[in-house]
Tab-separated table of C-alpha atoms in Angstrom:
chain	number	residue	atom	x	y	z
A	68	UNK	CA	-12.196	-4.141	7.184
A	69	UNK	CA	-10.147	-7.161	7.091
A	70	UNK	CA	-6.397	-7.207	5.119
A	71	UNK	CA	-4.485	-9.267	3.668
A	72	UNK	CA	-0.924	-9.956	1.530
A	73	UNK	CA	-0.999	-10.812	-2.289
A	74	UNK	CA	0.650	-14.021	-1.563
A	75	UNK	CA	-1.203	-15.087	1.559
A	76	UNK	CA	-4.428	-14.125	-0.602
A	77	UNK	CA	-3.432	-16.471	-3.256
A	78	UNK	CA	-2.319	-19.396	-0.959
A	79	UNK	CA	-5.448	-19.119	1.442
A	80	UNK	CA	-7.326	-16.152	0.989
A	81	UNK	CA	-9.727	-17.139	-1.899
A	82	UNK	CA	-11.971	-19.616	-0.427
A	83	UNK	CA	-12.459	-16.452	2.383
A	84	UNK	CA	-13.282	-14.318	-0.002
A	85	UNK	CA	-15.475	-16.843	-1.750
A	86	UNK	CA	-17.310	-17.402	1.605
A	87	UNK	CA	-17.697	-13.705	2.374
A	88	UNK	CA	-19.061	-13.052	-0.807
A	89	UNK	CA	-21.604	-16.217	-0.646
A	90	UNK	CA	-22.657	-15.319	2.810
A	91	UNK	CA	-23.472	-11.548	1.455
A	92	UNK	CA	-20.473	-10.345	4.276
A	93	UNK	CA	-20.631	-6.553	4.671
A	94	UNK	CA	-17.073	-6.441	4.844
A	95	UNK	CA	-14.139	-4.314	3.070
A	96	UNK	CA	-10.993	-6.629	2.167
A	97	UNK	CA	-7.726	-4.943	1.801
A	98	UNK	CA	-5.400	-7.071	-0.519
A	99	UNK	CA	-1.558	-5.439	0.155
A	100	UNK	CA	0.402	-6.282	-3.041
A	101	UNK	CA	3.994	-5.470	-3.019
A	102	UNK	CA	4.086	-8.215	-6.158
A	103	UNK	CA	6.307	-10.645	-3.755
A	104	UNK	CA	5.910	-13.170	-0.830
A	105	UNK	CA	7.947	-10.950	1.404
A	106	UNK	CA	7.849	-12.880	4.697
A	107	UNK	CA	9.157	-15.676	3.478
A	108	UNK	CA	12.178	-14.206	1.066
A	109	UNK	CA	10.517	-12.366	-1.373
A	110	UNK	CA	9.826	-15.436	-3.274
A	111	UNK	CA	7.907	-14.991	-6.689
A	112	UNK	CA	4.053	-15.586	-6.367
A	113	UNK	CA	1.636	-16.246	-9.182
A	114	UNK	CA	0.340	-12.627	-9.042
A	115	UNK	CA	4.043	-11.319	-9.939
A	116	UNK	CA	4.357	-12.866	-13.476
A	117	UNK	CA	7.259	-14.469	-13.298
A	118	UNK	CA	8.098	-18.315	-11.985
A	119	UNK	CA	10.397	-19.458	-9.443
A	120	UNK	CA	13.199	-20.323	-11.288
A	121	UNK	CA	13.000	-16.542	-12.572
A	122	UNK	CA	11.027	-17.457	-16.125
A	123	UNK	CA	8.467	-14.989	-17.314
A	124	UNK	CA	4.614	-16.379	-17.216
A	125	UNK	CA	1.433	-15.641	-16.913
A	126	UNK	CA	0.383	-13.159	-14.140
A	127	UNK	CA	-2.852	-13.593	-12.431
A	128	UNK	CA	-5.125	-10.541	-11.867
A	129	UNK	CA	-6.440	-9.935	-8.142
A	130	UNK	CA	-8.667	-8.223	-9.524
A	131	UNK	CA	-10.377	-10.534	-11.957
A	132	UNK	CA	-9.994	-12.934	-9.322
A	133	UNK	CA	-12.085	-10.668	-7.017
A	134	UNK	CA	-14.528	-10.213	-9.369
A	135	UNK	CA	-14.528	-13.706	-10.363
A	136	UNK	CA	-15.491	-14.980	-6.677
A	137	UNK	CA	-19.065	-12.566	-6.624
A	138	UNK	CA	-17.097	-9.405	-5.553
A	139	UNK	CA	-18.721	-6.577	-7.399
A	140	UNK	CA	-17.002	-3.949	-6.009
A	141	UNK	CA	-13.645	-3.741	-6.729
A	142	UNK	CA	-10.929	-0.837	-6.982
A	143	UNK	CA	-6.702	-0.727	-7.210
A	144	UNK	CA	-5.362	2.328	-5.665
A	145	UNK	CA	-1.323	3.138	-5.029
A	146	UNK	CA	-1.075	3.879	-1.236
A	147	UNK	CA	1.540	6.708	-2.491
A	148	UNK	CA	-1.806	7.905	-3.357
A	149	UNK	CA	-2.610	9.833	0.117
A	150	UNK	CA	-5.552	11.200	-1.393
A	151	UNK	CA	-7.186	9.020	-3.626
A	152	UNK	CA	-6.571	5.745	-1.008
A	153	UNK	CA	-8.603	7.726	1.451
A	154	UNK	CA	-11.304	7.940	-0.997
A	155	UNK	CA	-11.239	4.920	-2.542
A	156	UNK	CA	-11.724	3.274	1.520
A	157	UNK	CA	-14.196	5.664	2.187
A	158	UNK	CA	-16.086	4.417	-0.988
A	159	UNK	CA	-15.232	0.940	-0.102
A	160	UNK	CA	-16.509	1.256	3.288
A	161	UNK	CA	-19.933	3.228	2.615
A	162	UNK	CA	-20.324	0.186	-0.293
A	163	UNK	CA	-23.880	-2.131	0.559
A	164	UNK	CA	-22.001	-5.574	0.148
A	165	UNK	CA	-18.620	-6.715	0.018
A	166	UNK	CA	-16.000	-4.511	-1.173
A	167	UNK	CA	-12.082	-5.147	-2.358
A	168	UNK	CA	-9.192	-2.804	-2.150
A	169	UNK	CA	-6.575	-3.556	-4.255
A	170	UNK	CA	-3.574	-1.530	-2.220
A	171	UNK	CA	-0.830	-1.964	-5.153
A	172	UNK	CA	2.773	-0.811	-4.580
A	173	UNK	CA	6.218	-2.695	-5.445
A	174	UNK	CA	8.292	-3.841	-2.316
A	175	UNK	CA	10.888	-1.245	-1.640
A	176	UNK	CA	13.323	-4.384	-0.826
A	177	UNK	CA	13.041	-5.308	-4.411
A	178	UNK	CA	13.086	-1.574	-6.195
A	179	UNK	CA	15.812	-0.924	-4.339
A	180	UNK	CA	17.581	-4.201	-5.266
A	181	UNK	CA	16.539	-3.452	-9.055
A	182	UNK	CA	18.384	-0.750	-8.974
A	183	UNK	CA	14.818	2.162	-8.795
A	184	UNK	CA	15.925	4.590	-6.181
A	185	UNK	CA	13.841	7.803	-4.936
A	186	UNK	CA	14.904	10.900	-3.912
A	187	UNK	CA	14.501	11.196	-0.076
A	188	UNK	CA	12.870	13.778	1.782
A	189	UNK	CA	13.949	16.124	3.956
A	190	UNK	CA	12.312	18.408	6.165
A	191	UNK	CA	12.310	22.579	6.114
A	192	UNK	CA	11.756	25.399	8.090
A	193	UNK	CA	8.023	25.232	7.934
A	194	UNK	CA	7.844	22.606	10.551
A	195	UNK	CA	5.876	23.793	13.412
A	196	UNK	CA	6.149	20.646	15.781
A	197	UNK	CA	2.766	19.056	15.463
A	198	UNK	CA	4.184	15.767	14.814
A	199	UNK	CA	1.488	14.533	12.326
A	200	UNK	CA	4.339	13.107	10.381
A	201	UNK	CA	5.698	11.160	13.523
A	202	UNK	CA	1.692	9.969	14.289
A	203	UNK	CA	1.792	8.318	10.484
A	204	UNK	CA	5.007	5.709	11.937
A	205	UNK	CA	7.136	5.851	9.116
A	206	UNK	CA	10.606	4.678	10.244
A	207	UNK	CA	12.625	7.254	8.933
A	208	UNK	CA	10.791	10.179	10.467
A	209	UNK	CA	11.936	11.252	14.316
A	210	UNK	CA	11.516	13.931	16.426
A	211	UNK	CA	14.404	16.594	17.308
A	212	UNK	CA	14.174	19.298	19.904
A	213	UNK	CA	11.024	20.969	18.399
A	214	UNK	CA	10.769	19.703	14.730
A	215	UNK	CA	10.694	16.825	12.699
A	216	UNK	CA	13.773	15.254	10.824
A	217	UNK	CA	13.980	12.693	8.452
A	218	UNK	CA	16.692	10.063	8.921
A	219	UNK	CA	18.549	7.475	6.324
A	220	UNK	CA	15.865	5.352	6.200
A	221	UNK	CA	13.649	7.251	3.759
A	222	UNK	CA	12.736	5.752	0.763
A	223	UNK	CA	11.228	8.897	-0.692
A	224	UNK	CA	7.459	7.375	-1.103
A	225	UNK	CA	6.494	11.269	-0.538
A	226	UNK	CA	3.726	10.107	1.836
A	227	UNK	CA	5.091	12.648	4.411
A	228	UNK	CA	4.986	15.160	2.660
A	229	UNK	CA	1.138	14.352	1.637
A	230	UNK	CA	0.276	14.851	5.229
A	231	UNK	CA	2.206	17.722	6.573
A	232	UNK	CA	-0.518	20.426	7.349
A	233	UNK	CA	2.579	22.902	7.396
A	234	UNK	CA	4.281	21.807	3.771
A	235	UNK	CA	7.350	21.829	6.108
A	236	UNK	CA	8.291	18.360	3.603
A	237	UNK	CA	10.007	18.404	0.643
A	238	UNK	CA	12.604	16.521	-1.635
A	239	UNK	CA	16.127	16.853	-1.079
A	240	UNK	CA	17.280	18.916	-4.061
């Protein structure tokens, strides 16, 4: 399995994906697209719809781009998605040929700055102390004394609370 960003797929990732297909590459390619170039300044790309100077255009389709390269099996999933992303990678994987994963999700940088806030998480009483949660490296989950706690840095994605074994996870009502 190989990955990749939306914008670093459009820029230079095609004619790899172009090659894997023609070369019949048994591979899985993971195309991350949080709809901006984010390691650059969240510049506009031509997968977001909109142009530099802020203009609505045309968006291009990652997926009918992977499909127009040779790439017959293609599938979008929304990494929020605990459950269905693991099946959709284990279907990718066990695929005869080359498969592409679509992982799909807006920036958080840029929800946030558009104003599309989450409720954060929290953790309860349930917590037992395995420290799953701290194993999946999200930045806003630490460990004190013998239970998890969920810092400022949440941005209530609700993966967490996906993979708890305990359901000791929940929104902050």
């Amino acid at each position: 399995c190989c990955s990749i960003g939306d914008s670093t797929f459009l820029h230079t990732g095609l004619p790899g994906l172009l090659n894997a297909v023609y070369n019949k590459a048994k591979i899985t390619v993971a195309i991350l697209d949080n709809s901006t170039t984010a390691m650059t300044g969240h510049q506009p790309h031509p997968g977001t719809g909109v142009t530099a100077s802020g203009d609505k255009t045309k968006s291009v389709s990652f997926e009918a781009l992977a499909r127009a390269l040779g790439a017959d099996f293609v599938e979008t999933v929304d990494p929020y998605n605990v459950k269905a992303t693991i099946e959709t990678f284990k279907r990718a994987r066990d695929y005869q040929g080359l498969s592409v994963v679509i992982v799909k999700r807006a920036c958080v940088i840029n929800e946030r700055r558009a104003g599309i806030m989450r409720k954060p998480f929290m953790v309860n009483e349930n917590c037992t102390g395995c420290r799953e949660c701290v194993e999946f490296g999200c930045p806003a989950i630490e460990f004190d004394g013998d239970s998890a706690r969920i810092n400022s840095l949440c941005t209530g994605c609700g993966v967490c609370a996906q993979i708890c074994p305990n359901d000791a996870i929940e929104v902050v009502k």
